[in-house]
mmCIF file of N, CA and C in Angstrom:
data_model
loop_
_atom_site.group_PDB
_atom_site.id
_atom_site.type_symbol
_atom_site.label_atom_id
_atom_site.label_comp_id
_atom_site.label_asym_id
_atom_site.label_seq_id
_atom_site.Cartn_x
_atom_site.Cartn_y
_atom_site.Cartn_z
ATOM 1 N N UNK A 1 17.329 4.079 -28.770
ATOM 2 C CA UNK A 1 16.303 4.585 -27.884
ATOM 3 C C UNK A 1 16.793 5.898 -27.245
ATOM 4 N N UNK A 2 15.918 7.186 -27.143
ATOM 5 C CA UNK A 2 16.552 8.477 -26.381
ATOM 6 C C UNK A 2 16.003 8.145 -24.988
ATOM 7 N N UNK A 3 16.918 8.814 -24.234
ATOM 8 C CA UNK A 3 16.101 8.770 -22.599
ATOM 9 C C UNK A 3 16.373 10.782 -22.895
ATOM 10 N N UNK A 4 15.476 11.335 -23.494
ATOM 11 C CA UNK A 4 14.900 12.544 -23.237
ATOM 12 C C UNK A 4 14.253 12.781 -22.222
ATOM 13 N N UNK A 5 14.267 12.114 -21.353
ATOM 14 C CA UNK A 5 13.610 12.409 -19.888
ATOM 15 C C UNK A 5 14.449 12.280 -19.002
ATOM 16 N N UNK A 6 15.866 11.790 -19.282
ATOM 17 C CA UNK A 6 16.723 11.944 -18.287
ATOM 18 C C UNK A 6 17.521 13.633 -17.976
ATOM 19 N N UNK A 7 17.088 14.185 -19.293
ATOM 20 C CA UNK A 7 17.399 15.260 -19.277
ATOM 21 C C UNK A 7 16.798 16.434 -18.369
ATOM 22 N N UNK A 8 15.457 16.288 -18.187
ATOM 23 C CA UNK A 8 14.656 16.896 -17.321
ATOM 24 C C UNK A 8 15.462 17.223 -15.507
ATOM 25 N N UNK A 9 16.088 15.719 -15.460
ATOM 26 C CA UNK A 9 16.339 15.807 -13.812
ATOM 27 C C UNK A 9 17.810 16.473 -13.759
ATOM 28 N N UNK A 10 17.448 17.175 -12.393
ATOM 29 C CA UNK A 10 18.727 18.134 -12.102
ATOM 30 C C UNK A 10 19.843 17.251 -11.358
ATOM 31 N N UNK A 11 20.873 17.100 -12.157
ATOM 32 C CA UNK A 11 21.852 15.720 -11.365
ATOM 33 C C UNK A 11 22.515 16.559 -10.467
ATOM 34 N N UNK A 12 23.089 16.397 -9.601
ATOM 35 C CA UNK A 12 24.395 17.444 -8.775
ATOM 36 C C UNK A 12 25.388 16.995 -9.366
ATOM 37 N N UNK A 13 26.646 17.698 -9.139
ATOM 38 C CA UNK A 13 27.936 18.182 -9.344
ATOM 39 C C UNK A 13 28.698 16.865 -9.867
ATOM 40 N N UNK A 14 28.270 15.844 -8.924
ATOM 41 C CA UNK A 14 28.943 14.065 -9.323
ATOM 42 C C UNK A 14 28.136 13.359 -10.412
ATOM 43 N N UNK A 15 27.284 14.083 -10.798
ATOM 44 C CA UNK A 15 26.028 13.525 -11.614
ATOM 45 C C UNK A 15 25.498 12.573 -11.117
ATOM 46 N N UNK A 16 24.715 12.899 -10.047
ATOM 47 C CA UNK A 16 23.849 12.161 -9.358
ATOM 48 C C UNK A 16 22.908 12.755 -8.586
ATOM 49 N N UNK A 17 21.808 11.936 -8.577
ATOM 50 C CA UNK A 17 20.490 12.137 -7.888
ATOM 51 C C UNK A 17 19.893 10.964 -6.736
ATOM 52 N N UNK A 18 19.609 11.433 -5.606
ATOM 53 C CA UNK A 18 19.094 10.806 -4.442
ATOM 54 C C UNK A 18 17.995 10.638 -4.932
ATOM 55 N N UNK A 19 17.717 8.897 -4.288
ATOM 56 C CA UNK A 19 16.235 7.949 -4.879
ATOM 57 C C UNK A 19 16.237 7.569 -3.775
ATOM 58 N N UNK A 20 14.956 7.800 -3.260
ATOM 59 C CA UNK A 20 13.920 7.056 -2.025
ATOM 60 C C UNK A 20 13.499 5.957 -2.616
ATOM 61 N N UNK A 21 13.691 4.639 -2.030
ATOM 62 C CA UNK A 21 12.595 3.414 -2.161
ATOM 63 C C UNK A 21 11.909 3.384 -0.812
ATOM 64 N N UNK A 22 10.371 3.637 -1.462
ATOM 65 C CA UNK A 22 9.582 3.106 -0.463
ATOM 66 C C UNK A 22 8.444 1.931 -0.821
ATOM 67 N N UNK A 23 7.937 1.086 0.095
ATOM 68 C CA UNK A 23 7.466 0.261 0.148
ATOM 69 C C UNK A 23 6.119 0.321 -0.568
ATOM 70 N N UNK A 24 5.454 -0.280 -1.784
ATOM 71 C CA UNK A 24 4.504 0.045 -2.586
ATOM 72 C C UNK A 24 3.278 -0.416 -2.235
ATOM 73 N N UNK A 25 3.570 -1.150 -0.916
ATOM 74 C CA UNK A 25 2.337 -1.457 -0.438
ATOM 75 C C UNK A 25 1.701 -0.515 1.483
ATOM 76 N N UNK A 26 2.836 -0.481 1.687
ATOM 77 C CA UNK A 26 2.755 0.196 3.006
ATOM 78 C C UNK A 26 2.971 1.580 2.977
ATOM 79 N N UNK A 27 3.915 2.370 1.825
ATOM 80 C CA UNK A 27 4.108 3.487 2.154
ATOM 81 C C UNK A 27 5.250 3.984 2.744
ATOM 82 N N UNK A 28 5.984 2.513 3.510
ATOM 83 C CA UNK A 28 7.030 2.967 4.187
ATOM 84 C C UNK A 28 8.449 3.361 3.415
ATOM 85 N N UNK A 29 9.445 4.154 4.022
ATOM 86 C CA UNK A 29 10.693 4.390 3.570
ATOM 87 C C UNK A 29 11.436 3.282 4.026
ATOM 88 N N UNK A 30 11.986 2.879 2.697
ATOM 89 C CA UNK A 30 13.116 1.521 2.459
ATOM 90 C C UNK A 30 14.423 2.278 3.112
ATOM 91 N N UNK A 31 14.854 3.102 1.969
ATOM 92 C CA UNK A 31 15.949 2.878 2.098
ATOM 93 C C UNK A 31 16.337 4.502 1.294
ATOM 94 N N UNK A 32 17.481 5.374 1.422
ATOM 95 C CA UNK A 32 18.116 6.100 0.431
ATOM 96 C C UNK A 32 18.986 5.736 -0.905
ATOM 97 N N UNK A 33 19.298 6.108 -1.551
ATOM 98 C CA UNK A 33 20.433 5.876 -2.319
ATOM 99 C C UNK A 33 20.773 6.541 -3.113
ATOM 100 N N UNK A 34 21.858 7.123 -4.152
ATOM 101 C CA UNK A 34 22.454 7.530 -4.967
ATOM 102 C C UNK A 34 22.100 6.733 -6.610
ATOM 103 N N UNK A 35 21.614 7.741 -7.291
ATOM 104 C CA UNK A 35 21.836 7.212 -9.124
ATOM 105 C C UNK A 35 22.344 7.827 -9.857
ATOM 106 N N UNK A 36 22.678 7.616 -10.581
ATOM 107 C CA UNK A 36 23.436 8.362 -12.018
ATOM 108 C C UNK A 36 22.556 7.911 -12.959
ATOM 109 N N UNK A 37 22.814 8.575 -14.747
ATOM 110 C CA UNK A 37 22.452 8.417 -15.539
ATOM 111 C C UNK A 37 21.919 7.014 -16.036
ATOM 112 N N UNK A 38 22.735 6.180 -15.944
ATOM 113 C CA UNK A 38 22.937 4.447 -16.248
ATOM 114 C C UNK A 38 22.332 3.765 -15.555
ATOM 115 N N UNK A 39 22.736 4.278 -13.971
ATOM 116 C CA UNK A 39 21.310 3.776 -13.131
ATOM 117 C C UNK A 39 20.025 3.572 -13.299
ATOM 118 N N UNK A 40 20.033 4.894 -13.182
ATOM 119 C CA UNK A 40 18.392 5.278 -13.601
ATOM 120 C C UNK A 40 17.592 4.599 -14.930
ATOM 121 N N UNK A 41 18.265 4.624 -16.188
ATOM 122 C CA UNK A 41 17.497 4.113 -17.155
ATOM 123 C C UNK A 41 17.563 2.801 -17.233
ATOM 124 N N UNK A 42 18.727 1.993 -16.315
ATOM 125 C CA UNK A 42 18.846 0.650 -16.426
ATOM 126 C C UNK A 42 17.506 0.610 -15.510
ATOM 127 N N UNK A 43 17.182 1.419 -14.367
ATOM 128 C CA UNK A 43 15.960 0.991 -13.586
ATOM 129 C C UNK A 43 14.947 0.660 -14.143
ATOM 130 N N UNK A 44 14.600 1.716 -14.727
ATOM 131 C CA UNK A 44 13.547 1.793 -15.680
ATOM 132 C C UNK A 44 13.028 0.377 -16.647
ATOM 133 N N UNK A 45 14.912 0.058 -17.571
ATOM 134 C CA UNK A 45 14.253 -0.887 -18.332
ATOM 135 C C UNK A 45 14.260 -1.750 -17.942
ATOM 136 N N UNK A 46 15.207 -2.527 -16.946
ATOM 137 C CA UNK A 46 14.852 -3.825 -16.154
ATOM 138 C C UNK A 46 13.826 -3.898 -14.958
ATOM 139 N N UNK A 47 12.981 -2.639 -14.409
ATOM 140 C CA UNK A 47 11.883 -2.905 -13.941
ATOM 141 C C UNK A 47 12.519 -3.052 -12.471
ATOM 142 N N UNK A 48 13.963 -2.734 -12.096
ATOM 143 C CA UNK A 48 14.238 -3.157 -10.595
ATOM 144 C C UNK A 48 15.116 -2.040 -10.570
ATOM 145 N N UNK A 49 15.240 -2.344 -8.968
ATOM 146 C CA UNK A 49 16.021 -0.684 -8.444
ATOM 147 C C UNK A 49 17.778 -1.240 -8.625
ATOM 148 N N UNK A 50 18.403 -0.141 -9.814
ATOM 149 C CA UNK A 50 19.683 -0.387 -9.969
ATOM 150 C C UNK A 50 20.213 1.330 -9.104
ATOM 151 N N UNK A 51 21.098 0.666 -8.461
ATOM 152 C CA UNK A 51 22.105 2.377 -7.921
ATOM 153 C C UNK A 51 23.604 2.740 -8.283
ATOM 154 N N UNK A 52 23.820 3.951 -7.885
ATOM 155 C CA UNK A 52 25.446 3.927 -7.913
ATOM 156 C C UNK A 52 25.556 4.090 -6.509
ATOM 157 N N UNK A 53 26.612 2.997 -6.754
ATOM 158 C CA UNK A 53 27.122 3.099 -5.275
ATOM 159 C C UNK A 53 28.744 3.735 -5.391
ATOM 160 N N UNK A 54 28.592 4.600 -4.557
ATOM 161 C CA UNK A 54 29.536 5.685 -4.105
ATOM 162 C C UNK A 54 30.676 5.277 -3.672
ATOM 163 N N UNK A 55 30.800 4.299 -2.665
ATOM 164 C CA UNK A 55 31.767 3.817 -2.086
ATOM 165 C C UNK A 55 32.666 2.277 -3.215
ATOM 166 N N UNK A 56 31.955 2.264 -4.262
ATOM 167 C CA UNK A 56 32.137 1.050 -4.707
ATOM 168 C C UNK A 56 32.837 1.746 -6.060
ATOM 169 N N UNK A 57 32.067 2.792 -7.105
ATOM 170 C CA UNK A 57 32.453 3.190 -7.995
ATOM 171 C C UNK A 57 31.846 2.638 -9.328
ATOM 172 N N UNK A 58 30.606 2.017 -8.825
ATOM 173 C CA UNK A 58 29.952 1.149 -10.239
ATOM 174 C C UNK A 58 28.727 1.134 -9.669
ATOM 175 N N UNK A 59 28.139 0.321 -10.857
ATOM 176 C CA UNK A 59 26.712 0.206 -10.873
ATOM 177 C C UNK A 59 26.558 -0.691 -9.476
ATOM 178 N N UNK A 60 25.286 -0.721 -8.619
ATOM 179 C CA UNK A 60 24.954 -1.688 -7.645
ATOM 180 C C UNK A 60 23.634 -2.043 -7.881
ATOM 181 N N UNK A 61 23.072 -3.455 -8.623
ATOM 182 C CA UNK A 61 21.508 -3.986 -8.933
ATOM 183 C C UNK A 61 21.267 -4.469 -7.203
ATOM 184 N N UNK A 62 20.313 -3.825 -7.041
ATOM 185 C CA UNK A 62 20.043 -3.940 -5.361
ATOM 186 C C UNK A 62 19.452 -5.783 -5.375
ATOM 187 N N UNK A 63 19.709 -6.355 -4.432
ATOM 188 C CA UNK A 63 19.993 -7.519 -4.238
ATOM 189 C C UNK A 63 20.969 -8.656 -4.971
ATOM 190 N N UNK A 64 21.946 -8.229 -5.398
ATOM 191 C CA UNK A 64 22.488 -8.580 -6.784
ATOM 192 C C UNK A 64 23.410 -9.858 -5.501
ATOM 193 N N UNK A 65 23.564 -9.439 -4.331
ATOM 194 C CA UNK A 65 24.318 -10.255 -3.380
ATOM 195 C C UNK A 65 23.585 -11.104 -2.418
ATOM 196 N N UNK A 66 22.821 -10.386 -1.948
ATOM 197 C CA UNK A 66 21.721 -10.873 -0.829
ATOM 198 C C UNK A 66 20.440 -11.558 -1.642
ATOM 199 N N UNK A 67 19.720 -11.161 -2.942
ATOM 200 C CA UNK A 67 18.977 -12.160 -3.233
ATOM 201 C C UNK A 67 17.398 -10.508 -2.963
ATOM 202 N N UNK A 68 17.659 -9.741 -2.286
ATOM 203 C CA UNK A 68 16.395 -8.930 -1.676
ATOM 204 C C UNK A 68 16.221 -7.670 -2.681
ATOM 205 N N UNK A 69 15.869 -8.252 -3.770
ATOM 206 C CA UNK A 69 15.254 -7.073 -5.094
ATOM 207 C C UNK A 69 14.661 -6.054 -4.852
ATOM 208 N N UNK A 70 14.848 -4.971 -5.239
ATOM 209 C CA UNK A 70 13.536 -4.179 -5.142
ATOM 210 C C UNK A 70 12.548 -3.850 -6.661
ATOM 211 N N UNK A 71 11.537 -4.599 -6.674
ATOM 212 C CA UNK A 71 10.900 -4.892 -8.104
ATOM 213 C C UNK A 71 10.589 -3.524 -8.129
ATOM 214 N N UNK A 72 10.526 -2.896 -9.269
ATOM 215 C CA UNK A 72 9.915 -1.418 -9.293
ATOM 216 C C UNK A 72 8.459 -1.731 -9.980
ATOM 217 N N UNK A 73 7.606 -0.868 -8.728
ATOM 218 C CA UNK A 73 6.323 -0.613 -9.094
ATOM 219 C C UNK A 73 5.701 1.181 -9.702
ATOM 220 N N UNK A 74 6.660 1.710 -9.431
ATOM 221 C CA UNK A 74 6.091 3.184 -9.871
ATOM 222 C C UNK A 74 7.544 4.565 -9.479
ATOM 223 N N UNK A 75 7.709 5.249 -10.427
ATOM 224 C CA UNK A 75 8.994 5.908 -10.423
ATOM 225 C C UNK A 75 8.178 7.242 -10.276
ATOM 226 N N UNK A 76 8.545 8.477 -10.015
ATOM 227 C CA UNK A 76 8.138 9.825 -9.661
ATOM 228 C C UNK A 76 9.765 10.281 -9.774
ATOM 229 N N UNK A 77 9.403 11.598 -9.696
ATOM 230 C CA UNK A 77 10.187 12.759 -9.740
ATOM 231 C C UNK A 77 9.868 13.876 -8.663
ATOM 232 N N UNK A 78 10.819 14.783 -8.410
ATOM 233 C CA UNK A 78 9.730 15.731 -7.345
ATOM 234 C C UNK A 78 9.602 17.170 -8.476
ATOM 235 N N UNK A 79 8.901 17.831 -7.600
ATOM 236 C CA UNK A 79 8.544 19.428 -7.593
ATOM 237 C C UNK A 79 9.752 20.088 -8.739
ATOM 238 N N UNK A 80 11.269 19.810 -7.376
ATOM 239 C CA UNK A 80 12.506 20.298 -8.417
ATOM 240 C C UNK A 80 13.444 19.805 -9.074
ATOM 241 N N UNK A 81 12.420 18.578 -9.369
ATOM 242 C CA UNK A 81 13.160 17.317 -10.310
ATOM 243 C C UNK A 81 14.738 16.948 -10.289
ATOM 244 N N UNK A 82 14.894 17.571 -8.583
ATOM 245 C CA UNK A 82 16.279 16.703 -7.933
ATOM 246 C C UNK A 82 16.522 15.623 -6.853
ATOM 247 N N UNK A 83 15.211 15.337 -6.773
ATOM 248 C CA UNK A 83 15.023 13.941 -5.856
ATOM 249 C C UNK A 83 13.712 13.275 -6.812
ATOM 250 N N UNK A 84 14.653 11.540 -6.771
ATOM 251 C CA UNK A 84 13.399 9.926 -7.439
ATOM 252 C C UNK A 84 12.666 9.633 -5.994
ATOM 253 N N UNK A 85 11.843 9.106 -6.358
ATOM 254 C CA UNK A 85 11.213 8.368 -5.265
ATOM 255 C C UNK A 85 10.763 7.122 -6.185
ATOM 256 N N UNK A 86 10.774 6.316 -5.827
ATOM 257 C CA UNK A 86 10.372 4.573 -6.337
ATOM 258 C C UNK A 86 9.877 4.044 -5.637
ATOM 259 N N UNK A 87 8.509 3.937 -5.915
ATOM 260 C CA UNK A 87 7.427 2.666 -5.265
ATOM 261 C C UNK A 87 8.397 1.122 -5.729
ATOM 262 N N UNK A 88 8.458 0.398 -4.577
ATOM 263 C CA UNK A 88 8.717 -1.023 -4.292
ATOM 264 C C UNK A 88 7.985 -1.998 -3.893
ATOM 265 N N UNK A 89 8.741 -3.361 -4.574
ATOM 266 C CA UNK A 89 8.644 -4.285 -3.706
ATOM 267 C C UNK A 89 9.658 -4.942 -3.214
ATOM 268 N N UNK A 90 9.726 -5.087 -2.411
ATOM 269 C CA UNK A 90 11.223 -5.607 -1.229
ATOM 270 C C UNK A 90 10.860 -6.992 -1.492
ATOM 271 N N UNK A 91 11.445 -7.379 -2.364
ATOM 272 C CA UNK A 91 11.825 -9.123 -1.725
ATOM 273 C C UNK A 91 12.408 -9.482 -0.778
ATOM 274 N N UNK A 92 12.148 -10.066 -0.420
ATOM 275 C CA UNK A 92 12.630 -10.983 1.342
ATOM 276 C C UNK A 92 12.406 -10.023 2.391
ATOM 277 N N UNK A 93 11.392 -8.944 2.034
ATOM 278 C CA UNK A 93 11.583 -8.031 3.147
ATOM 279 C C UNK A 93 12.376 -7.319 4.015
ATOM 280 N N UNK A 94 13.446 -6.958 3.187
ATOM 281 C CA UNK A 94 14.761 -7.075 4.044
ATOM 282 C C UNK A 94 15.595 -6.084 3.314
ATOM 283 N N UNK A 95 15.601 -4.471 3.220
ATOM 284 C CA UNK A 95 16.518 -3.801 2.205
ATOM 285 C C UNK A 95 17.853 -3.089 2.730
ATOM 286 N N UNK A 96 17.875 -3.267 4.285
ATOM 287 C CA UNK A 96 19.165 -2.750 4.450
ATOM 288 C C UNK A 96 19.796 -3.894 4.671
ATOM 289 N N UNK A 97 20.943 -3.055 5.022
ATOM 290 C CA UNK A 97 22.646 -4.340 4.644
ATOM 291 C C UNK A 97 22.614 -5.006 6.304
ATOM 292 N N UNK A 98 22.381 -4.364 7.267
ATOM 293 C CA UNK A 98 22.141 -4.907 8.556
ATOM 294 C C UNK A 98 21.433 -5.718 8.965
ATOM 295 N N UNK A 99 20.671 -5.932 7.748
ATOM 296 C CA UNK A 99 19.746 -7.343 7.856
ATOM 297 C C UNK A 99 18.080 -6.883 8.532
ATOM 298 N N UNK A 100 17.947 -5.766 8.181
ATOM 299 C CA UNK A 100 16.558 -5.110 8.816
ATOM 300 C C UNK A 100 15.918 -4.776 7.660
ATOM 301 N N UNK A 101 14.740 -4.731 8.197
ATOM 302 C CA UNK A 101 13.292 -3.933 7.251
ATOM 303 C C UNK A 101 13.660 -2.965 6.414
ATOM 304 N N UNK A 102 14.474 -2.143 6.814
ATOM 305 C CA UNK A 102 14.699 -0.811 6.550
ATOM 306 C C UNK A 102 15.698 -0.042 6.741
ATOM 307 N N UNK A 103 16.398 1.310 6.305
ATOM 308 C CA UNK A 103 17.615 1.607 6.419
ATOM 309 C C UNK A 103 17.375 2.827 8.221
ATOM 310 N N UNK A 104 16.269 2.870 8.141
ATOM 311 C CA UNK A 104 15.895 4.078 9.462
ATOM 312 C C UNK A 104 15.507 3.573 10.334
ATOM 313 N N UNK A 105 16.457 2.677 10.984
ATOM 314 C CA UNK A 105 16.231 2.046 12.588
ATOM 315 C C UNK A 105 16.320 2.825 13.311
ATOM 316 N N UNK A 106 17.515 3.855 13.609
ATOM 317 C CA UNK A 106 17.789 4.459 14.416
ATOM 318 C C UNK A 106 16.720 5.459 14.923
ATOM 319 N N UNK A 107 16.947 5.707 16.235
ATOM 320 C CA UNK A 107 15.897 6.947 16.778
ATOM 321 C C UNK A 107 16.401 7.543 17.538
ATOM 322 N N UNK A 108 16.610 8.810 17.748
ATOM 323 C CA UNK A 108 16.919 9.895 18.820
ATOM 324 C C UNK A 108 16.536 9.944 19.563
ATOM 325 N N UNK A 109 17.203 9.343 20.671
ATOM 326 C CA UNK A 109 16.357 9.243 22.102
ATOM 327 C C UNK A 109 17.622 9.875 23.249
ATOM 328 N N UNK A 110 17.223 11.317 23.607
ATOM 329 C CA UNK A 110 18.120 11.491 24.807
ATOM 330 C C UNK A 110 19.689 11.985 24.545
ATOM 331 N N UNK A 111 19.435 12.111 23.006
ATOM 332 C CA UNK A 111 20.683 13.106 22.655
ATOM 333 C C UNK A 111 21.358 11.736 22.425
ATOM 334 N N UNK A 112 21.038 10.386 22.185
ATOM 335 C CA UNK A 112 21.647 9.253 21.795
ATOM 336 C C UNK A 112 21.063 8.529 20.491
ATOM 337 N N UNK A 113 21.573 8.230 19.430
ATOM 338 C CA UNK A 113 21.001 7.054 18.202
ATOM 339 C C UNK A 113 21.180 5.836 18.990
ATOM 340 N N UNK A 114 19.583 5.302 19.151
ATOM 341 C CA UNK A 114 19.451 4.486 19.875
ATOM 342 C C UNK A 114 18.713 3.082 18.375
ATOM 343 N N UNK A 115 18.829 2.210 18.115
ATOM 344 C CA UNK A 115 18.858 1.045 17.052
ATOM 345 C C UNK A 115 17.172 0.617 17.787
ATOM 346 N N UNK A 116 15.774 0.702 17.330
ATOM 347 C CA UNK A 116 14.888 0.613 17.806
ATOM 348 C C UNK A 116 14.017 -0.693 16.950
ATOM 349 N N UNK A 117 14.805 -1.045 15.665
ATOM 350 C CA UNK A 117 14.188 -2.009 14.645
ATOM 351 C C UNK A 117 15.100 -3.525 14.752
ATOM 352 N N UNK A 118 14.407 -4.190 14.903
ATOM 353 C CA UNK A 118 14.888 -5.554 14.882
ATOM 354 C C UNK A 118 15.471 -6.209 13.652
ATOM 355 N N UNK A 119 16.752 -6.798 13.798
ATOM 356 C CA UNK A 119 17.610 -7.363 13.070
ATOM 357 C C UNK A 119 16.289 -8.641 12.294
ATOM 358 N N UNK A 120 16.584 -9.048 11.081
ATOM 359 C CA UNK A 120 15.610 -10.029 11.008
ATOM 360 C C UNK A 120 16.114 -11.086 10.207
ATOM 361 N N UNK A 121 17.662 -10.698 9.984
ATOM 362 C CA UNK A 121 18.135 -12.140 9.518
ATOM 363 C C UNK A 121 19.732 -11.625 9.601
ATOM 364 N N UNK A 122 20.660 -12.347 10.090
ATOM 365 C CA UNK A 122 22.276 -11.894 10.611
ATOM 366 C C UNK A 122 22.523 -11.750 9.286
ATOM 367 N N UNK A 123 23.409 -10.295 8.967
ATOM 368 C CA UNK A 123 23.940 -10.100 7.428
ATOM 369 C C UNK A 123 24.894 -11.051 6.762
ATOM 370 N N UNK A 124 25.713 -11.589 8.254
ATOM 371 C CA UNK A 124 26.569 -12.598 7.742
ATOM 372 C C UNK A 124 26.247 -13.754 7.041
ATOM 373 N N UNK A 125 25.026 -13.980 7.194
ATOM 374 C CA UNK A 125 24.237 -15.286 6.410
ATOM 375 C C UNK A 125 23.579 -14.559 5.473
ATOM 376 N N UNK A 126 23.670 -13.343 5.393
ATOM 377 C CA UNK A 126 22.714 -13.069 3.778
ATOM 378 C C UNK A 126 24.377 -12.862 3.014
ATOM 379 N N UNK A 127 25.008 -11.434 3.231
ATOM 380 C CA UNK A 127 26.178 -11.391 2.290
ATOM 381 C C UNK A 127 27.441 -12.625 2.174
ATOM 382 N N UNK A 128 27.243 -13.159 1.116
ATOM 383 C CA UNK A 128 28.329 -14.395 1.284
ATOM 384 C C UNK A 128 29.772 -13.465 0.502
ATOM 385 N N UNK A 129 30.655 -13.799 1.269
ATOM 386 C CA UNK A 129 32.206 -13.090 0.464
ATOM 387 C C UNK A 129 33.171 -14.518 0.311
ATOM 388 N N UNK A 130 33.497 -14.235 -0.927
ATOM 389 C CA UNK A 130 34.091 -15.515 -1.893
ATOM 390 C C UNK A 130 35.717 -15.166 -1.766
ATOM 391 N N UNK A 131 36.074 -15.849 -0.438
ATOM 392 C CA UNK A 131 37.102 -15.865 -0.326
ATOM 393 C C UNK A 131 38.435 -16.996 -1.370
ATOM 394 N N UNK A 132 37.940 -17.143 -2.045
ATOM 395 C CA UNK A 132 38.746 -17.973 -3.139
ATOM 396 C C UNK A 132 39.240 -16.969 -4.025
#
């Protein structure tokens, strides 16, 4: 199979491209993230949001720990075909690691990042770490 369309997008320097998930029913912004090549077409063919994660050094299938998928409903490109945007669906409602709606709680209030979105399930009970 060619992914001749991966060719189109402008990767930066690490070979990677910033992907918005937003919510495919509301509109809202999920979350940011980082993809690479492998990412991206694994997205595509398994139909769910796969990333590279930066800090990790490999592929990351978003809920692959927590259980909170993001089913892909619709992929875009922009204008200068260096930012994805991905229509979602958030399983469990829940796409950041803090256990919230969303990765943009924070709000600038007063020259302070003030946390304005409610926790909606303790991370410690979603991420389990296998201490064995």
């Amino acid at each position: 199979m060619t992914y001749q369309w991966l060719d189109e997008i402008k990767w930066n320097s690490d070979g990677l491209v910033p992907a918005i998930a937003q919510d495919y029913q509301t509109g809202k912004v999920l979350m940011m993230a980082w993809m690479n090549r492998d990412s991206l077409a694994l997205t595509v063919a398994e139909q769910r949001a796969i990333y590279w994660s930066r800090s990790r050094g490999k592929l990351w299938r978003k809920g692959e720990e927590s259980g909170h998928v993001q089913v892909l409903h619709d992929i875009r490109l922009d204008c200068d075909s260096d930012v994805i945007l991905m229509t979602v669906e958030q399983r469990g409602n829940i796409a950041c690691h803090t256990g919230r709606e969303h990765c943009f709680y924070k709000q600038l209030q007063q020259n302070s990042w003030v946390a304005v979105e409610e926790v909606k399930r303790d991370p410690k009970s979603i991420y389990r770490k296998n201490d064995e």
